[in-house]
């Protein structure tokens, strides 16, 4: 039976430490760290994520400003909000909750977030820094995954990490961060042939597919470390991309859903907000 990687407990520890850092920041600079959150429309999952982020910010002592626009908002409406927050010196971080409604060009909106306020690590500059292994703001979920792996002292150097999924927010950046840790990387996706043959070679298997219980026990090597990124809402409740009950008897470590990567994403987001605030003060912005 695998050891469970308790993302909820790890995230709570990160947030407790950040609370002290945020207090020190306030004493030192005479102002509260400030995060602006933009939500367009009423996507139920997005509403839950935004509420959880606002709650986490409150716990840590980060001031959050919420901008909720109706589904009918135009691209120009969203542009104006982002532009005004970009120019506002009291705002340290801007988070645009994705997905945006279909009529709004996400890439265009994200390009308006200045890299120094890009707490999600989605701008071309921050993605570039991640790829160049340079100091910057890394995407939250991938950074949280690396934190989880380090928390269990997982050997990473020279190990084969297989990532299922190549999205810009999870698959690609987590592959880059694992490469930075000297893993040998294979990225699989919907066009990959013989997926099981590849995943069975993984010392570390990251599932970011968006399909309930997609990774079965016969796709996993004995003793592998399995990180489940998926959040799927099914009739029987929330579940991940990994068939937890089957895989737990094969893996050495496994992250659960809920209580695994999800809380880590939010804790890492808070770390990014803090990092942005300190960097902005140091740069005199
Ligand atoms: P996405 O839909 O953008 O990407 C899914 C990826 O899976 C694609 O690259 C696709 O090529 C690949 N894929 C689809 N079918 C496949 C198949 N049969 N074989 C191999 N690969 C296949 O999704 P995403 O944004 O990367 O999110 C993935 C999952 O992670 C979703 O369930 C999402 O809700 C969840 N998620 C969780 C967090 C968190 O904080 N826990 C954060 C982001 C995303």
mmCIF file of C-alpha atoms and ligand atoms in Angstrom:
data_model
loop_
_atom_site.group_PDB
_atom_site.id
_atom_site.type_symbol
_atom_site.label_atom_id
_atom_site.label_comp_id
_atom_site.label_asym_id
_atom_site.label_seq_id
_atom_site.Cartn_x
_atom_site.Cartn_y
_atom_site.Cartn_z
ATOM 1 C CA UNK A 1 0.000 0.000 0.000
ATOM 2 C CA UNK A 2 1.406 3.378 -1.083
ATOM 3 C CA UNK A 3 2.105 6.238 1.304
ATOM 4 C CA UNK A 4 -0.376 9.035 0.763
ATOM 5 C CA UNK A 5 1.090 12.463 0.004
ATOM 6 C CA UNK A 6 -1.048 14.750 2.127
ATOM 7 C CA UNK A 7 -1.312 17.922 0.028
ATOM 8 C CA UNK A 8 -3.784 19.447 2.436
ATOM 9 C CA UNK A 9 -1.358 19.256 5.385
ATOM 10 C CA UNK A 10 1.584 20.478 3.297
ATOM 11 C CA UNK A 11 -0.464 23.386 1.986
ATOM 12 C CA UNK A 12 -1.550 24.308 5.520
ATOM 13 C CA UNK A 13 2.103 24.406 6.604
ATOM 14 C CA UNK A 14 3.054 26.641 3.642
ATOM 15 C CA UNK A 15 0.202 29.027 4.431
ATOM 16 C CA UNK A 16 1.116 29.172 8.155
ATOM 17 C CA UNK A 17 4.684 30.149 7.248
ATOM 18 C CA UNK A 18 3.472 32.683 4.706
ATOM 19 C CA UNK A 19 1.242 34.298 7.302
ATOM 20 C CA UNK A 20 4.385 35.243 9.271
ATOM 21 C CA UNK A 21 6.126 36.455 6.105
ATOM 22 C CA UNK A 22 3.119 38.583 5.146
ATOM 23 C CA UNK A 23 3.066 40.145 8.626
ATOM 24 C CA UNK A 24 6.756 40.976 8.357
ATOM 25 C CA UNK A 25 6.161 42.470 4.920
ATOM 26 C CA UNK A 26 3.435 44.706 6.305
ATOM 27 C CA UNK A 27 5.620 45.888 9.184
ATOM 28 C CA UNK A 28 8.541 46.541 6.871
ATOM 29 C CA UNK A 29 6.750 48.281 4.008
ATOM 30 C CA UNK A 30 3.741 49.735 5.837
ATOM 31 C CA UNK A 31 1.186 48.203 3.523
ATOM 32 C CA UNK A 32 -0.656 44.941 2.970
ATOM 33 C CA UNK A 33 0.229 42.632 0.086
ATOM 34 C CA UNK A 34 -2.639 42.913 -2.414
ATOM 35 C CA UNK A 35 -4.018 40.392 -4.888
ATOM 36 C CA UNK A 36 -6.660 41.251 -7.495
ATOM 37 C CA UNK A 37 -8.858 38.386 -8.682
ATOM 38 C CA UNK A 38 -10.937 38.675 -11.851
ATOM 39 C CA UNK A 39 -13.789 36.283 -12.512
ATOM 40 C CA UNK A 40 -15.892 36.545 -15.659
ATOM 41 C CA UNK A 41 -19.171 34.647 -15.725
ATOM 42 C CA UNK A 42 -20.640 32.067 -13.384
ATOM 43 C CA UNK A 43 -18.741 28.851 -14.205
ATOM 44 C CA UNK A 44 -19.473 26.860 -10.999
ATOM 45 C CA UNK A 45 -15.991 25.300 -10.766
ATOM 46 C CA UNK A 46 -14.347 28.707 -11.309
ATOM 47 C CA UNK A 47 -16.537 30.239 -8.574
ATOM 48 C CA UNK A 48 -15.378 27.524 -6.137
ATOM 49 C CA UNK A 49 -11.708 28.057 -7.091
ATOM 50 C CA UNK A 50 -11.963 31.831 -6.734
ATOM 51 C CA UNK A 51 -13.664 31.541 -3.344
ATOM 52 C CA UNK A 52 -10.952 29.155 -2.149
ATOM 53 C CA UNK A 53 -8.223 31.520 -3.348
ATOM 54 C CA UNK A 54 -9.846 34.515 -1.649
ATOM 55 C CA UNK A 55 -10.233 32.490 1.571
ATOM 56 C CA UNK A 56 -6.574 31.418 1.472
ATOM 57 C CA UNK A 57 -5.474 35.026 0.914
ATOM 58 C CA UNK A 58 -7.545 36.114 3.905
ATOM 59 C CA UNK A 59 -5.910 33.426 6.076
ATOM 60 C CA UNK A 60 -2.409 34.417 5.013
ATOM 61 C CA UNK A 61 -3.101 38.130 5.525
ATOM 62 C CA UNK A 62 -3.091 39.089 1.863
ATOM 63 C CA UNK A 63 -5.709 41.666 0.898
ATOM 64 C CA UNK A 64 -7.817 40.490 -2.006
ATOM 65 C CA UNK A 65 -9.808 42.637 -4.402
ATOM 66 C CA UNK A 66 -12.522 40.775 -6.305
ATOM 67 C CA UNK A 67 -13.695 41.845 -9.747
ATOM 68 C CA UNK A 68 -16.714 39.839 -10.865
ATOM 69 C CA UNK A 69 -17.920 40.522 -14.379
ATOM 70 C CA UNK A 70 -21.042 39.033 -15.970
ATOM 71 C CA UNK A 71 -20.822 36.337 -18.665
ATOM 72 C CA UNK A 72 -21.964 39.029 -21.122
ATOM 73 C CA UNK A 73 -18.892 41.215 -20.452
ATOM 74 C CA UNK A 74 -17.034 42.141 -23.637
ATOM 75 C CA UNK A 75 -13.341 41.572 -24.278
ATOM 76 C CA UNK A 76 -12.905 45.323 -23.953
ATOM 77 C CA UNK A 77 -14.568 45.321 -20.493
ATOM 78 C CA UNK A 78 -12.125 42.685 -19.259
ATOM 79 C CA UNK A 79 -9.211 44.464 -20.946
ATOM 80 C CA UNK A 80 -10.058 47.671 -19.115
ATOM 81 C CA UNK A 81 -10.136 45.979 -15.714
ATOM 82 C CA UNK A 82 -6.786 44.257 -16.310
ATOM 83 C CA UNK A 83 -5.188 47.441 -17.657
ATOM 84 C CA UNK A 84 -6.304 49.514 -14.687
ATOM 85 C CA UNK A 85 -4.999 46.874 -12.227
ATOM 86 C CA UNK A 86 -1.735 46.703 -14.175
ATOM 87 C CA UNK A 87 -1.300 50.450 -13.670
ATOM 88 C CA UNK A 88 -2.370 50.414 -10.004
ATOM 89 C CA UNK A 89 0.767 50.601 -7.851
ATOM 90 C CA UNK A 90 -1.031 49.193 -4.796
ATOM 91 C CA UNK A 91 -1.743 45.886 -6.579
ATOM 92 C CA UNK A 92 0.968 43.199 -6.340
ATOM 93 C CA UNK A 93 -0.690 40.371 -8.207
ATOM 94 C CA UNK A 94 -3.366 39.953 -10.878
ATOM 95 C CA UNK A 95 -5.169 36.665 -11.300
ATOM 96 C CA UNK A 96 -7.534 36.160 -14.217
ATOM 97 C CA UNK A 97 -9.542 33.023 -13.469
ATOM 98 C CA UNK A 98 -9.599 30.709 -16.496
ATOM 99 C CA UNK A 99 -11.390 29.664 -18.565
ATOM 100 C CA UNK A 100 -12.773 32.966 -19.833
ATOM 101 C CA UNK A 101 -16.046 32.849 -21.793
ATOM 102 C CA UNK A 102 -15.506 31.712 -25.389
ATOM 103 C CA UNK A 103 -15.998 35.172 -26.931
ATOM 104 C CA UNK A 104 -12.994 36.541 -25.035
ATOM 105 C CA UNK A 105 -9.452 35.940 -26.292
ATOM 106 C CA UNK A 106 -7.618 34.481 -23.283
ATOM 107 C CA UNK A 107 -4.164 34.913 -24.746
ATOM 108 C CA UNK A 108 -4.799 38.579 -25.419
ATOM 109 C CA UNK A 109 -6.109 39.214 -21.898
ATOM 110 C CA UNK A 110 -3.241 37.337 -20.225
ATOM 111 C CA UNK A 111 -0.721 39.303 -22.278
ATOM 112 C CA UNK A 112 -1.958 42.468 -20.521
ATOM 113 C CA UNK A 113 -0.840 41.186 -17.107
ATOM 114 C CA UNK A 114 2.605 42.642 -16.388
ATOM 115 C CA UNK A 115 5.110 39.801 -15.699
ATOM 116 C CA UNK A 116 5.891 41.258 -12.252
ATOM 117 C CA UNK A 117 2.208 40.890 -11.276
ATOM 118 C CA UNK A 118 1.706 37.533 -13.005
ATOM 119 C CA UNK A 119 1.006 35.361 -9.945
ATOM 120 C CA UNK A 120 -0.111 32.440 -12.142
ATOM 121 C CA UNK A 121 3.135 32.381 -14.101
ATOM 122 C CA UNK A 122 1.215 32.357 -17.400
ATOM 123 C CA UNK A 123 2.860 35.277 -19.252
ATOM 124 C CA UNK A 124 5.386 34.603 -22.009
ATOM 125 C CA UNK A 125 8.165 36.105 -19.873
ATOM 126 C CA UNK A 126 7.505 33.847 -16.896
ATOM 127 C CA UNK A 127 6.986 30.764 -19.070
ATOM 128 C CA UNK A 128 10.290 31.659 -20.744
ATOM 129 C CA UNK A 129 12.049 31.954 -17.384
ATOM 130 C CA UNK A 130 10.708 28.543 -16.358
ATOM 131 C CA UNK A 131 11.995 27.061 -19.622
ATOM 132 C CA UNK A 132 15.367 28.777 -19.244
ATOM 133 C CA UNK A 133 15.581 27.497 -15.630
ATOM 134 C CA UNK A 134 15.808 31.131 -14.513
ATOM 135 C CA UNK A 135 14.450 32.670 -11.337
ATOM 136 C CA UNK A 136 10.867 33.829 -11.964
ATOM 137 C CA UNK A 137 7.257 33.050 -11.188
ATOM 138 C CA UNK A 138 6.481 29.422 -11.952
ATOM 139 C CA UNK A 139 3.003 28.199 -12.735
ATOM 140 C CA UNK A 140 1.265 27.264 -9.435
ATOM 141 C CA UNK A 141 0.171 23.652 -9.970
ATOM 142 C CA UNK A 142 3.553 22.496 -11.369
ATOM 143 C CA UNK A 143 5.446 24.304 -8.580
ATOM 144 C CA UNK A 144 3.139 22.649 -6.028
ATOM 145 C CA UNK A 145 3.870 19.231 -7.545
ATOM 146 C CA UNK A 146 7.637 19.744 -7.236
ATOM 147 C CA UNK A 147 7.117 20.828 -3.623
ATOM 148 C CA UNK A 148 5.164 17.610 -2.951
ATOM 149 C CA UNK A 149 7.895 15.462 -4.501
ATOM 150 C CA UNK A 150 10.566 17.205 -2.433
ATOM 151 C CA UNK A 151 8.494 16.827 0.726
ATOM 152 C CA UNK A 152 8.836 13.042 0.452
ATOM 153 C CA UNK A 153 12.528 13.315 -0.527
ATOM 154 C CA UNK A 154 11.717 11.652 -3.826
ATOM 155 C CA UNK A 155 14.894 10.911 -5.756
ATOM 156 C CA UNK A 156 14.512 13.012 -8.902
ATOM 157 C CA UNK A 157 17.983 13.213 -10.475
ATOM 158 C CA UNK A 158 18.224 10.761 -13.371
ATOM 159 C CA UNK A 159 14.755 9.309 -12.770
ATOM 160 C CA UNK A 160 12.237 8.852 -15.562
ATOM 161 C CA UNK A 161 9.274 11.192 -15.129
ATOM 162 C CA UNK A 162 6.308 10.631 -17.414
ATOM 163 C CA UNK A 163 3.745 13.424 -17.706
ATOM 164 C CA UNK A 164 0.345 12.622 -19.217
ATOM 165 C CA UNK A 165 -1.028 15.889 -20.617
ATOM 166 C CA UNK A 166 0.610 18.790 -22.437
ATOM 167 C CA UNK A 167 -1.472 21.789 -21.391
ATOM 168 C CA UNK A 168 0.152 25.197 -20.917
ATOM 169 C CA UNK A 169 -0.900 25.329 -17.270
ATOM 170 C CA UNK A 170 0.110 21.837 -16.101
ATOM 171 C CA UNK A 171 1.702 19.370 -18.534
ATOM 172 C CA UNK A 172 4.287 21.555 -20.264
ATOM 173 C CA UNK A 173 5.464 23.579 -17.241
ATOM 174 C CA UNK A 174 5.650 20.560 -14.908
ATOM 175 C CA UNK A 175 7.786 18.792 -17.519
ATOM 176 C CA UNK A 176 10.150 21.802 -17.529
ATOM 177 C CA UNK A 177 10.386 21.907 -13.729
ATOM 178 C CA UNK A 178 11.088 18.150 -13.592
ATOM 179 C CA UNK A 179 13.751 18.594 -16.262
ATOM 180 C CA UNK A 180 15.294 21.311 -14.108
ATOM 181 C CA UNK A 181 15.467 18.689 -11.324
ATOM 182 C CA UNK A 182 17.440 16.475 -13.719
ATOM 183 C CA UNK A 183 14.682 13.980 -14.403
ATOM 184 C CA UNK A 184 14.490 12.360 -17.823
ATOM 185 C CA UNK A 185 11.148 13.470 -19.212
ATOM 186 C CA UNK A 186 8.534 11.936 -21.453
ATOM 187 C CA UNK A 187 5.426 14.012 -22.200
ATOM 188 C CA UNK A 188 2.408 12.014 -23.400
ATOM 189 C CA UNK A 189 -0.794 13.412 -24.861
ATOM 190 C CA UNK A 190 -3.952 12.463 -26.720
ATOM 191 C CA UNK A 191 -2.001 11.431 -29.837
ATOM 192 C CA UNK A 192 0.544 9.283 -27.977
ATOM 193 C CA UNK A 193 0.681 5.676 -29.145
ATOM 194 C CA UNK A 194 1.107 2.777 -26.710
ATOM 195 C CA UNK A 195 0.551 5.010 -23.683
ATOM 196 C CA UNK A 196 0.625 2.158 -21.165
ATOM 197 C CA UNK A 197 4.011 0.970 -22.409
ATOM 198 C CA UNK A 198 5.423 4.417 -21.692
ATOM 199 C CA UNK A 199 3.706 5.018 -18.358
ATOM 200 C CA UNK A 200 4.907 1.606 -17.101
ATOM 201 C CA UNK A 201 8.467 2.947 -17.433
ATOM 202 C CA UNK A 202 7.800 5.903 -15.144
ATOM 203 C CA UNK A 203 9.542 6.255 -11.804
ATOM 204 C CA UNK A 204 7.411 9.350 -11.371
ATOM 205 C CA UNK A 205 4.041 9.513 -13.096
ATOM 206 C CA UNK A 206 2.112 12.782 -13.336
ATOM 207 C CA UNK A 207 -1.486 12.486 -14.547
ATOM 208 C CA UNK A 208 -3.003 15.721 -15.922
ATOM 209 C CA UNK A 209 -5.534 14.385 -18.408
ATOM 210 C CA UNK A 210 -8.940 15.558 -17.179
ATOM 211 C CA UNK A 211 -10.508 12.081 -17.437
ATOM 212 C CA UNK A 212 -11.890 10.345 -14.342
ATOM 213 C CA UNK A 213 -9.762 7.372 -13.120
ATOM 214 C CA UNK A 214 -7.944 7.237 -16.486
ATOM 215 C CA UNK A 215 -4.687 5.792 -15.115
ATOM 216 C CA UNK A 216 -5.259 2.161 -14.148
ATOM 217 C CA UNK A 217 -3.015 -0.109 -12.080
ATOM 218 C CA UNK A 218 -1.721 -1.913 -15.189
ATOM 219 C CA UNK A 219 -0.288 1.402 -16.477
ATOM 220 C CA UNK A 220 1.877 1.876 -13.375
ATOM 221 C CA UNK A 221 5.272 0.386 -12.498
ATOM 222 C CA UNK A 222 5.664 -1.241 -9.075
ATOM 223 C CA UNK A 223 6.972 1.354 -6.618
ATOM 224 C CA UNK A 224 6.319 4.393 -8.840
ATOM 225 C CA UNK A 225 5.454 7.772 -7.360
ATOM 226 C CA UNK A 226 2.077 8.844 -8.738
ATOM 227 C CA UNK A 227 0.833 12.423 -8.676
ATOM 228 C CA UNK A 228 -2.803 12.926 -9.632
ATOM 229 C CA UNK A 229 -3.568 16.423 -10.927
ATOM 230 C CA UNK A 230 -7.074 15.701 -12.221
ATOM 231 C CA UNK A 231 -10.189 17.247 -10.757
ATOM 232 C CA UNK A 232 -13.233 15.538 -12.231
ATOM 233 C CA UNK A 233 -16.783 16.044 -11.067
ATOM 234 C CA UNK A 234 -18.674 12.772 -11.425
ATOM 235 C CA UNK A 235 -22.055 11.571 -10.190
ATOM 236 C CA UNK A 236 -20.289 9.845 -7.300
ATOM 237 C CA UNK A 237 -18.394 13.031 -6.373
ATOM 238 C CA UNK A 238 -14.954 14.478 -7.021
ATOM 239 C CA UNK A 239 -12.253 12.176 -8.370
ATOM 240 C CA UNK A 240 -8.847 12.384 -9.975
ATOM 241 C CA UNK A 241 -7.323 11.106 -13.216
ATOM 242 C CA UNK A 242 -5.917 8.078 -11.387
ATOM 243 C CA UNK A 243 -7.866 5.010 -10.355
ATOM 244 C CA UNK A 244 -6.788 5.527 -6.756
ATOM 245 C CA UNK A 245 -8.115 2.247 -5.329
ATOM 246 C CA UNK A 246 -6.326 0.143 -7.936
ATOM 247 C CA UNK A 247 -3.094 2.143 -8.159
ATOM 248 C CA UNK A 248 -2.506 2.625 -4.426
ATOM 249 C CA UNK A 249 -1.426 -1.022 -4.045
ATOM 250 C CA UNK A 250 1.241 -0.629 -6.732
ATOM 251 C CA UNK A 251 2.682 2.811 -6.171
ATOM 252 C CA UNK A 252 5.155 3.699 -3.421
ATOM 253 C CA UNK A 253 3.584 7.152 -3.016
ATOM 254 C CA UNK A 254 0.327 8.535 -4.348
ATOM 255 C CA UNK A 255 -1.438 11.892 -4.045
ATOM 256 C CA UNK A 256 -5.198 11.712 -3.378
ATOM 257 C CA UNK A 257 -8.048 13.706 -4.906
ATOM 258 C CA UNK A 258 -9.319 15.672 -3.115
ATOM 259 C CA UNK A 259 -6.578 16.672 -0.680
ATOM 260 C CA UNK A 260 -3.560 16.364 -2.970
ATOM 261 C CA UNK A 261 -2.483 18.725 -5.728
ATOM 262 C CA UNK A 262 -5.552 21.020 -5.389
ATOM 263 C CA UNK A 263 -4.657 22.590 -2.023
ATOM 264 C CA UNK A 264 -1.001 22.787 -3.098
ATOM 265 C CA UNK A 265 -1.965 24.883 -6.128
ATOM 266 C CA UNK A 266 -3.606 27.451 -3.870
ATOM 267 C CA UNK A 267 -0.729 27.492 -1.370
ATOM 268 C CA UNK A 268 1.768 27.955 -4.208
ATOM 269 C CA UNK A 269 -0.369 30.760 -5.590
ATOM 270 C CA UNK A 270 -0.081 32.520 -2.224
ATOM 271 C CA UNK A 271 3.708 32.014 -2.332
ATOM 272 C CA UNK A 272 3.736 33.589 -5.792
ATOM 273 C CA UNK A 273 1.740 36.607 -4.579
ATOM 274 C CA UNK A 274 4.239 37.097 -1.744
ATOM 275 C CA UNK A 275 7.157 36.682 -4.155
ATOM 276 C CA UNK A 276 5.682 39.262 -6.555
ATOM 277 C CA UNK A 277 5.159 41.753 -3.718
ATOM 278 C CA UNK A 278 8.760 41.410 -2.467
ATOM 279 C CA UNK A 279 10.175 41.616 -5.981
ATOM 280 C CA UNK A 280 8.126 44.735 -6.732
ATOM 281 C CA UNK A 281 9.351 46.423 -3.530
ATOM 282 C CA UNK A 282 12.959 45.460 -4.305
ATOM 283 C CA UNK A 283 12.611 46.793 -7.853
ATOM 284 C CA UNK A 284 10.983 50.008 -6.588
ATOM 285 C CA UNK A 285 7.837 49.397 -8.638
HETATM 286 P P1 LIG B 1 -6.361 20.122 -20.627
HETATM 287 O O1 LIG B 1 -7.706 19.629 -21.037
HETATM 288 O O2 LIG B 1 -5.901 21.448 -21.066
HETATM 289 O O3 LIG B 1 -5.268 19.051 -21.063
HETATM 290 C C1 LIG B 1 -5.485 17.676 -20.975
HETATM 291 C C2 LIG B 1 -4.335 16.981 -21.631
HETATM 292 O O4 LIG B 1 -4.585 15.588 -21.584
HETATM 293 C C3 LIG B 1 -4.139 17.355 -23.100
HETATM 294 O O5 LIG B 1 -2.804 17.783 -23.299
HETATM 295 C C4 LIG B 1 -4.415 16.066 -23.874
HETATM 296 O O6 LIG B 1 -3.521 15.890 -24.962
HETATM 297 C C5 LIG B 1 -4.209 14.996 -22.810
HETATM 298 N N1 LIG B 1 -5.051 13.851 -23.086
HETATM 299 C C6 LIG B 1 -6.375 13.830 -23.295
HETATM 300 N N2 LIG B 1 -6.784 12.563 -23.566
HETATM 301 C C7 LIG B 1 -5.694 11.777 -23.514
HETATM 302 C C8 LIG B 1 -5.466 10.405 -23.708
HETATM 303 N N3 LIG B 1 -6.465 9.566 -24.013
HETATM 304 N N4 LIG B 1 -4.202 9.946 -23.573
HETATM 305 C C9 LIG B 1 -3.183 10.772 -23.264
HETATM 306 N N5 LIG B 1 -3.337 12.100 -23.057
HETATM 307 C C10 LIG B 1 -4.584 12.587 -23.189
HETATM 308 O O7 LIG B 1 -6.352 19.989 -19.046
HETATM 309 P P2 LIG B 1 -5.434 20.669 -17.910
HETATM 310 O O8 LIG B 1 -5.829 22.077 -17.767
HETATM 311 O O9 LIG B 1 -4.001 20.315 -18.088
HETATM 312 O O10 LIG B 1 -6.010 19.872 -16.650
HETATM 313 C C11 LIG B 1 -5.924 18.473 -16.543
HETATM 314 C C12 LIG B 1 -6.684 18.028 -15.319
HETATM 315 O O11 LIG B 1 -6.103 18.622 -14.180
HETATM 316 C C13 LIG B 1 -8.150 18.476 -15.295
HETATM 317 O O12 LIG B 1 -8.895 17.489 -14.612
HETATM 318 C C14 LIG B 1 -8.127 19.755 -14.482
HETATM 319 O O13 LIG B 1 -9.355 20.008 -13.841
HETATM 320 C C15 LIG B 1 -7.063 19.404 -13.493
HETATM 321 N N6 LIG B 1 -6.362 20.560 -12.923
HETATM 322 C C16 LIG B 1 -6.177 20.520 -11.593
HETATM 323 C C17 LIG B 1 -5.474 21.546 -10.988
HETATM 324 C C18 LIG B 1 -5.256 21.467 -9.506
HETATM 325 O O14 LIG B 1 -4.959 22.460 -8.902
HETATM 326 N N7 LIG B 1 -5.377 20.277 -8.920
HETATM 327 C C19 LIG B 1 -4.972 22.604 -11.733
HETATM 328 C C20 LIG B 1 -5.162 22.608 -13.107
HETATM 329 C C21 LIG B 1 -5.857 21.554 -13.700
#
